[in-house]
Coordinates of C-alpha atoms and ligand atoms in Angstrom, one line a residue:
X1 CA 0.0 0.0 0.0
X2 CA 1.3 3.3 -0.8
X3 CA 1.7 5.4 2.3
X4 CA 1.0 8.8 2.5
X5 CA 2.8 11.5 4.8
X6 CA -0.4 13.5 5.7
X7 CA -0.6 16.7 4.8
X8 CA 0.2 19.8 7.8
X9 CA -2.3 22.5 8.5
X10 CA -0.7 24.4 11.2
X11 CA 1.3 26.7 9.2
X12 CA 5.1 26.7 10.6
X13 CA 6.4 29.5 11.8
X14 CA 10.1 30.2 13.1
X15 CA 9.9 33.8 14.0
X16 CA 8.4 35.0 17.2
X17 CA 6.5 38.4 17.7
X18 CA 9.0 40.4 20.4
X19 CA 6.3 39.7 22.5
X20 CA 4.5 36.3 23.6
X21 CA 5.3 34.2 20.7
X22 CA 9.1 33.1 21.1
X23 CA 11.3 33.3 18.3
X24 CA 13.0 29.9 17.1
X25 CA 16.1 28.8 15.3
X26 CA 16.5 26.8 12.8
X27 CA 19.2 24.3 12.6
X28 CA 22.5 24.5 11.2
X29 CA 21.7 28.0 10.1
X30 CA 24.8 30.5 11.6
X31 CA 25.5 34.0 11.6
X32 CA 26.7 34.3 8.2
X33 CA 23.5 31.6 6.8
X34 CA 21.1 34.5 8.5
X35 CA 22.9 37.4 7.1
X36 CA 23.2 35.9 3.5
X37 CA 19.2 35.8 3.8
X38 CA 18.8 38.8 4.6
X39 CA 20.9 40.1 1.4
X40 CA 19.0 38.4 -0.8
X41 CA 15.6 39.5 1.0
X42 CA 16.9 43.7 0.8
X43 CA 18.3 43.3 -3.2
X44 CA 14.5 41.5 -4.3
X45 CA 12.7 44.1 -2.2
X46 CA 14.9 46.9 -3.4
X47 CA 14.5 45.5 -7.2
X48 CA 10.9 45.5 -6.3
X49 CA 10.6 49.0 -5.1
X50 CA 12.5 50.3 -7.7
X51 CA 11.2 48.5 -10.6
X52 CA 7.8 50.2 -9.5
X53 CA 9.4 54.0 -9.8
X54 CA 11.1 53.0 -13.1
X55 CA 7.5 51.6 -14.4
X56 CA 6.0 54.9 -13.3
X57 CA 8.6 56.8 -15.1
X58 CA 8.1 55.0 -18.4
X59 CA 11.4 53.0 -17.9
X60 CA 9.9 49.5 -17.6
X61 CA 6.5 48.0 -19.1
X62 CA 4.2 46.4 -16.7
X63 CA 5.6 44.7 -14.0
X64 CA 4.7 41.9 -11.6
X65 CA 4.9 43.7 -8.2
X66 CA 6.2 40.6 -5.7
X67 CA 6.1 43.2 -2.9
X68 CA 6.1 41.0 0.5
X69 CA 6.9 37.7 -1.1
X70 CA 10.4 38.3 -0.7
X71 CA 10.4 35.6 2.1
X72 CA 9.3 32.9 -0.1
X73 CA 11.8 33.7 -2.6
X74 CA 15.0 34.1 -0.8
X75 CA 14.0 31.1 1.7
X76 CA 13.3 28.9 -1.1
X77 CA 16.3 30.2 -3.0
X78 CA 19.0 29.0 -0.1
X79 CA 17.4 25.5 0.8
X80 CA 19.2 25.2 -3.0
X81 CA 22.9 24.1 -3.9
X82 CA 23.8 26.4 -7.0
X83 CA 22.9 23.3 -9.2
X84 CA 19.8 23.0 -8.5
X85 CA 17.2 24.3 -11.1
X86 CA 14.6 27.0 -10.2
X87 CA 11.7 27.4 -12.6
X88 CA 9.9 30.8 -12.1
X89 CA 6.6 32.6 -12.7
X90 CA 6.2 35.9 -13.4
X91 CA 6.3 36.8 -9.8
X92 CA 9.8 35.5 -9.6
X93 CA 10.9 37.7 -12.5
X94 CA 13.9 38.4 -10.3
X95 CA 14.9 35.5 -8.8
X96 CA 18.3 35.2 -11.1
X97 CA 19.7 37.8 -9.3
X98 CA 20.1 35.9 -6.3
X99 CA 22.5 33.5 -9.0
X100 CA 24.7 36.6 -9.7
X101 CA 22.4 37.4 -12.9
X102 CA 22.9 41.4 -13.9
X103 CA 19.9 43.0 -12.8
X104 CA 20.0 44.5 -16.5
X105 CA 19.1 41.6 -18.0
X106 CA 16.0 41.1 -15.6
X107 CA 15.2 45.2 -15.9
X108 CA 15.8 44.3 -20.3
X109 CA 13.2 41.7 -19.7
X110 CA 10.6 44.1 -18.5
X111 CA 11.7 47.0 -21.1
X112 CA 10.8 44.0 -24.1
X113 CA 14.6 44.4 -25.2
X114 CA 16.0 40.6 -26.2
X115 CA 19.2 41.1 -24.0
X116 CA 16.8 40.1 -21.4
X117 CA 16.8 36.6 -22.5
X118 CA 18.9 34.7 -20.6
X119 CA 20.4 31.3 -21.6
X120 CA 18.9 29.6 -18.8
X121 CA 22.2 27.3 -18.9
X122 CA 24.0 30.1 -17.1
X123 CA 22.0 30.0 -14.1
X124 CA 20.1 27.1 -13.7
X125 CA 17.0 29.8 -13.6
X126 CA 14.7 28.8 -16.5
X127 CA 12.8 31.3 -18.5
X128 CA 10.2 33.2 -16.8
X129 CA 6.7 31.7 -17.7
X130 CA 3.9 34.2 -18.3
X131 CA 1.2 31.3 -19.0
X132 CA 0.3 30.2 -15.5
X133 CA 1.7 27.0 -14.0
X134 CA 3.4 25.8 -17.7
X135 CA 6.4 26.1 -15.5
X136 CA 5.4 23.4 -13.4
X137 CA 5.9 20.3 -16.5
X138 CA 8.7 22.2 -17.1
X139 CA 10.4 21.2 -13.6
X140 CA 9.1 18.0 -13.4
X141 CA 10.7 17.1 -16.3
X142 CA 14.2 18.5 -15.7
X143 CA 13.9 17.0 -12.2
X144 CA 13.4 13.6 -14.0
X145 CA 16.0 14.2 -16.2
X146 CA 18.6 14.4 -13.9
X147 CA 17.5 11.4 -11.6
X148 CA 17.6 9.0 -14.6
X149 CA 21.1 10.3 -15.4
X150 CA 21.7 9.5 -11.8
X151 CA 22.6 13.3 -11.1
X152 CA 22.5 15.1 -7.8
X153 CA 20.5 18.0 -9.0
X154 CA 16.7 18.7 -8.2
X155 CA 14.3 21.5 -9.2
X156 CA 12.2 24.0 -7.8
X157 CA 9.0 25.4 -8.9
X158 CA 7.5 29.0 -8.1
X159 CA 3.5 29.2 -8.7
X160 CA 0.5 30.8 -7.1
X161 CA -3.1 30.0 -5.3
X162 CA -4.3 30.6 -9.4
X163 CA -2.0 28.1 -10.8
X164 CA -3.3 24.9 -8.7
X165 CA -6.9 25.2 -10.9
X166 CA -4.8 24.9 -13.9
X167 CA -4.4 21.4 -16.3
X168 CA -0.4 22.3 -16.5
X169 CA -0.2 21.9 -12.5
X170 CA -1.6 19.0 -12.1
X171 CA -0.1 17.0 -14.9
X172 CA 3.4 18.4 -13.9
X173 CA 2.5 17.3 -10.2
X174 CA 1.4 14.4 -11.1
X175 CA 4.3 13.5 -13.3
X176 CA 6.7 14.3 -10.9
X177 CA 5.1 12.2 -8.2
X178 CA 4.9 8.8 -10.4
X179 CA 8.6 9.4 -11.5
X180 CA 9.7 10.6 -7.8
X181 CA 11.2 13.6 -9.5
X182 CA 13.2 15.3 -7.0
X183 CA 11.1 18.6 -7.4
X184 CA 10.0 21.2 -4.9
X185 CA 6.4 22.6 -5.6
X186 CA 6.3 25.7 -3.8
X187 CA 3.0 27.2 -4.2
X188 CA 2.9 31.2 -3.0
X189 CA -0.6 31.2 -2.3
X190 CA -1.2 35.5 -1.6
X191 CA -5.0 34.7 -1.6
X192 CA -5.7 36.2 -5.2
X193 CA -5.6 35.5 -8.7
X194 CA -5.6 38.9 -10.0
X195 CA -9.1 39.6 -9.0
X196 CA -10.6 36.0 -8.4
X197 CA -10.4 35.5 -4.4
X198 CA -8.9 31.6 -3.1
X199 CA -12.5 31.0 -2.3
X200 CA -13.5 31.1 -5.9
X201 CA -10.8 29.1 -6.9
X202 CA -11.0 25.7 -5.1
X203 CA -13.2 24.2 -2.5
X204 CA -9.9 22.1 -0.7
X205 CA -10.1 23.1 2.8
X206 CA -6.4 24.3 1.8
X207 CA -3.9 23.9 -1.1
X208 CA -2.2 21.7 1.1
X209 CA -4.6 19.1 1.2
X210 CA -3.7 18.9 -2.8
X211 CA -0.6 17.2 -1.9
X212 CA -2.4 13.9 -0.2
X213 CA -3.8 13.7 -4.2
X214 CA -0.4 12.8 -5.5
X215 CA 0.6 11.3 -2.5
X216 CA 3.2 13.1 -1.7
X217 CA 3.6 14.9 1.5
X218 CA 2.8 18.6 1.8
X219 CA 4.2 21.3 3.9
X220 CA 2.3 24.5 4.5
X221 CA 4.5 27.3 6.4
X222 CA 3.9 31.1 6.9
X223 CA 5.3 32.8 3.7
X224 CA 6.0 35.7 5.3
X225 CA 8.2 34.0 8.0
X226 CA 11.9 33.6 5.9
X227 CA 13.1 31.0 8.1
X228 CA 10.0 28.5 8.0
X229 CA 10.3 28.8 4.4
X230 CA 13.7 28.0 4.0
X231 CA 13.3 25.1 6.7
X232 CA 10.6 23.8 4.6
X233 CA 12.4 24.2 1.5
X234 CA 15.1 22.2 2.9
X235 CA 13.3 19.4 3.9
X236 CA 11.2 19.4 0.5
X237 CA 15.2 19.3 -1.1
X238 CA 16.8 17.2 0.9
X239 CA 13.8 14.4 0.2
X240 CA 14.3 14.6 -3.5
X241 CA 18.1 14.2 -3.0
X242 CA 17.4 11.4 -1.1
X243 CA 15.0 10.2 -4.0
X244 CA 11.7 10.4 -2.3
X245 CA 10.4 12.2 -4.9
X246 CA 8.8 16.1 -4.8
X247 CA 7.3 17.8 -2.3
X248 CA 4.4 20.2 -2.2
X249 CA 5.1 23.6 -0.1
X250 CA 2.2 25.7 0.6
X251 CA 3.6 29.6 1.3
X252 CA 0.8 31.3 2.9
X253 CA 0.5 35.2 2.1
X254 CA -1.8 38.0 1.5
X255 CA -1.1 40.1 -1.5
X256 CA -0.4 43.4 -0.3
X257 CA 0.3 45.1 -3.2
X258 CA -2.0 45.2 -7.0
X259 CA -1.4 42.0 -9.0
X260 CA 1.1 43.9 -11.6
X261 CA 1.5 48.0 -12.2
X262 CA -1.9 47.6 -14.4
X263 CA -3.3 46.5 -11.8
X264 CA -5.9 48.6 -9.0
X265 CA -7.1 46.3 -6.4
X266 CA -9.1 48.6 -4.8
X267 CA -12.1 47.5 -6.6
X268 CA -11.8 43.7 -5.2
X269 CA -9.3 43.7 -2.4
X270 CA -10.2 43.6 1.7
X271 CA -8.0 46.8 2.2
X272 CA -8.0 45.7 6.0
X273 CA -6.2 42.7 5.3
X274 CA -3.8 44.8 3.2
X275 CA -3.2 47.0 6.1
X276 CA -2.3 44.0 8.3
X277 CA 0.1 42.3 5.8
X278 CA 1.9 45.7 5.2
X279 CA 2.6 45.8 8.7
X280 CA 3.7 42.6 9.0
X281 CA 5.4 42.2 6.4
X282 CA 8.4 39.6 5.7
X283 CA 11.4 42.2 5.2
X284 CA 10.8 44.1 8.8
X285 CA 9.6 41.5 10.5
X286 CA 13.3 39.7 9.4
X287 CA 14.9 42.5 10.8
X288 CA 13.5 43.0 13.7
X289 CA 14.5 39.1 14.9
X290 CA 17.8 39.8 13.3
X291 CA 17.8 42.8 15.4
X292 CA 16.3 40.8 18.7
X293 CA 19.1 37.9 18.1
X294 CA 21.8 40.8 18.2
X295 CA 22.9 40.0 14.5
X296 CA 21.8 43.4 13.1
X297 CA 22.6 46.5 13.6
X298 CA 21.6 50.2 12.2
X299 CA 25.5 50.4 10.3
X300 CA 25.1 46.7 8.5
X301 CA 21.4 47.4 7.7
X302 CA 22.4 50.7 6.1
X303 CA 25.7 48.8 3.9
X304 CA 23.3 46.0 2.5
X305 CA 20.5 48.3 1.5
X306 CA 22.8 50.9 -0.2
X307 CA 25.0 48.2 -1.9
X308 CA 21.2 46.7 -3.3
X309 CA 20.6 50.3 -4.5
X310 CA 23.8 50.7 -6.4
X311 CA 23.1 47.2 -7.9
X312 CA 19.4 48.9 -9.2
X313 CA 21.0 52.2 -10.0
X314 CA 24.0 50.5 -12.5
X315 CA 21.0 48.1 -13.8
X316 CA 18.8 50.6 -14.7
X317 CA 21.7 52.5 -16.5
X318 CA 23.3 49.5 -18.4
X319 CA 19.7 48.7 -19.4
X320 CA 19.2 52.1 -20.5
X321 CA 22.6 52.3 -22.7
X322 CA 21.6 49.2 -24.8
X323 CA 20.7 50.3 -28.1
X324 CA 16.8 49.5 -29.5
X325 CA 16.4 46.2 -30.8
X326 CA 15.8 45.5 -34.5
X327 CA 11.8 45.9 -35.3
X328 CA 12.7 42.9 -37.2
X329 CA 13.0 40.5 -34.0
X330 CA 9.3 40.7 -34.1
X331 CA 8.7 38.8 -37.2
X332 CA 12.2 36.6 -36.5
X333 CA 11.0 33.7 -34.5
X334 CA 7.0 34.2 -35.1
X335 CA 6.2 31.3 -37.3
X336 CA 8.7 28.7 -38.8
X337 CA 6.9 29.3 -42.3
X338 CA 6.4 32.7 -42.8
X339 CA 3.9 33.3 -45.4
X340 CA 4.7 35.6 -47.8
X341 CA 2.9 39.1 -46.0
X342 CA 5.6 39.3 -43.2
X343 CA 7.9 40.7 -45.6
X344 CA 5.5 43.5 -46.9
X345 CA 4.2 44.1 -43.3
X346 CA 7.7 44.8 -41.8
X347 CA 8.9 46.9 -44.6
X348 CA 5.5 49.4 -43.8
X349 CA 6.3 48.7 -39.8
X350 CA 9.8 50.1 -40.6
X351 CA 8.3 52.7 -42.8
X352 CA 5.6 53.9 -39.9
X353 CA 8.3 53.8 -37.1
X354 CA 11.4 54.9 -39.0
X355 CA 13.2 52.2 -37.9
Ligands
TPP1 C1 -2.9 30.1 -18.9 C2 -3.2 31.5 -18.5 N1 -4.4 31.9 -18.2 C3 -4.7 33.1 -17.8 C4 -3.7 34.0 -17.6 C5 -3.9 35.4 -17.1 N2 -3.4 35.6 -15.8 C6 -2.3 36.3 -15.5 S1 -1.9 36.3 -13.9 C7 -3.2 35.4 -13.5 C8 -3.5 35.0 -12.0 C9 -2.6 34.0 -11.5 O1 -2.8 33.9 -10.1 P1 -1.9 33.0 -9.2 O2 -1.6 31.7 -9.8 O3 -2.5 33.0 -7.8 O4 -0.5 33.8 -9.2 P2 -0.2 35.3 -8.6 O5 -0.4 36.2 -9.7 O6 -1.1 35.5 -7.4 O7 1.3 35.2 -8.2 C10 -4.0 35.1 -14.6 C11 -5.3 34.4 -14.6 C12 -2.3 33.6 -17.9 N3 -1.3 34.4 -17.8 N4 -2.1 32.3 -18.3
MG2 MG1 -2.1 34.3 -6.2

């Protein structure tokens, strides 16, 4: 009989309040392991932050705001050895950067210029996918791949509440779960699919419960708790090492910022529960147990935020100096047959825009 780890509901939590609830530890995790999480938390929240003010200033096109989400990132992102795979959504459009990836190329990305395309060989980040939860196959697959060449490598997927209704999740899920791919499916669930609520979307008690589907075990932790994430991630890793196969991880948020800059969730939202998770949110609340543990202070906080700005500030401008792509590019890699209109329509494209 196939035996089935049965799924958690309490979310797991590792940082205390300051005030009744105690804060934790989490193993094996030093001085240096806490401070390189906290890096990688200030650069995506200062990418984020300014990525906004360069949208607004006609710098970027529409961007995916991951405002508050920058727990589940980063603590997902060190539970993984440098050859591991990630596979990310939109909302992780900047999740390369934590691999050394110039924040140009992620900024290119967003401006529509094809420097943004990154071999995904470089990084082990795959290509950001736009159609939800395609990314989820995508990982499976790889993760398969490298257990039948007997490698040491596993995969982890990004994907929201949204992404659980879709075909694409559940086959890749599935997949990985009758292979024992070693893949981590790490579902950020913020509540919201642009405007439909979680309620709307499913009628499991939680996303969690998902997990006992595929048998595989399932892991739901507070996403806006670093640490609980990156223990979770962790033990979701260290099972596909061990070739258990994947692991589903449910990250539980509340989107506390519109779904992308074209976004105004003031017509849907609960602005209450805004409030709260913008008070609570994961990059303070860090601090302040960094702060409580006596690994941070106001000098070392200052140095990691202003070195994250200089990284934004030479993005933007290396970005910036790239000259415009061919109008071509547009036609390039549209259809393998063009039929014989493309060549008319680009000349009067290049005609109209002078280019
Ligand atoms: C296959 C597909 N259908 C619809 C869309 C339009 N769409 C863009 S984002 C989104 C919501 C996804 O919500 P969720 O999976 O919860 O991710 P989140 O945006 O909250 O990170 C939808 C429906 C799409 N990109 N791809
Ligand atoms: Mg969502």
């Amino acid at each position: 009989m196939v035996s089935t780890i049965p799924a958690e509901h309490d979310l797991r939590r590792v940082i205390g309040d300051g005030a009744s609830v105690p804060d934790g530890e989490v193993e094996g995790l030093g001085e240096q392991g806490l401070l390189d999480l906290y890096r990688s938390m200030v650069l995506l929240r200062t990418y984020d932050e300014r990525s906004v003010v360069y949208h607004r200033q006609g710098r970027i096109g529409t961007y995916a705001i991951f405002w508050g989400h920058e727990a589940i990132q980063a603590g997902a992102f060190h539970a993984l050895d440098d050859d591991d795979w990630i596979f990310p959504s939109y909302r992780e459009s900047a999740i390369g950067l934590l691999r050394g990836m110039p924040a140009s190329t992620v900024l290119s990305w967003w401006r529509g210029h094809p420097v943004g395309w990154w071999n995904p060989a470089d990084y082990n980040v795959a290509s950001i996918c736009v159609p939800i939860a395609t990314q989820v196959p995508h990982a499976a697959g790889l993760a398969w791949g490298k257990r039948l060449r007997g490698e040491r490598a596993c995969a982890l997927t990004f994907f929201g509440d949204g992404a659980t209704s879709e075909g694409a999740f559940h086959e890749g899920a599935n997949f990985a779960a009758v292979m024992r791919a070693p893949v981590v499916l790490l579902c950020n669930n913020n509540h919201w699919a642009i405007s439909t609520p979680l309620a709307d979307q499913t009628r499991a008690e939680a996303l969690v419960d998902k997990a006992a589907g595929y048998g595989i075990p399932g892991l739901r932790v507070d996403g806006g708790d670093v640490l609980a994430v990156y223990e979770a991630a962790r033990e979701a890793v260290a099972r596909g090492r061990a070739g258990e196969g994947p692991t589903f991880v449910e990250a539980v948020t509340y989107r506390a910022a519109p779904h992308a800059t074209a976004d105004d969730p003031s017509a849907y939202i609960d602005l209450q529960r805004v409030e709260q998770a913008r008070a609570d949110e994961c990059v303070g609340r860090y601090e302040r147990y960094l702060r409580r543990i006596g690994v941070l202070h106001d000098q070392l906080e200052q140095q990691i935020k202003s070195d994250a700005a200089d990284v934004m500030r030479a993005g933007i401008a290396a970005a910036e100096a790239e000259p415009a792509a061919d109008i071509g590019l547009l036609f390039d890699h549209a259809l393998a047959n063009p039929p014989e209109s493309f060549e008319h329509d680009l000349a009067e494209l290049r005609r109209i825009l002078g280019a």
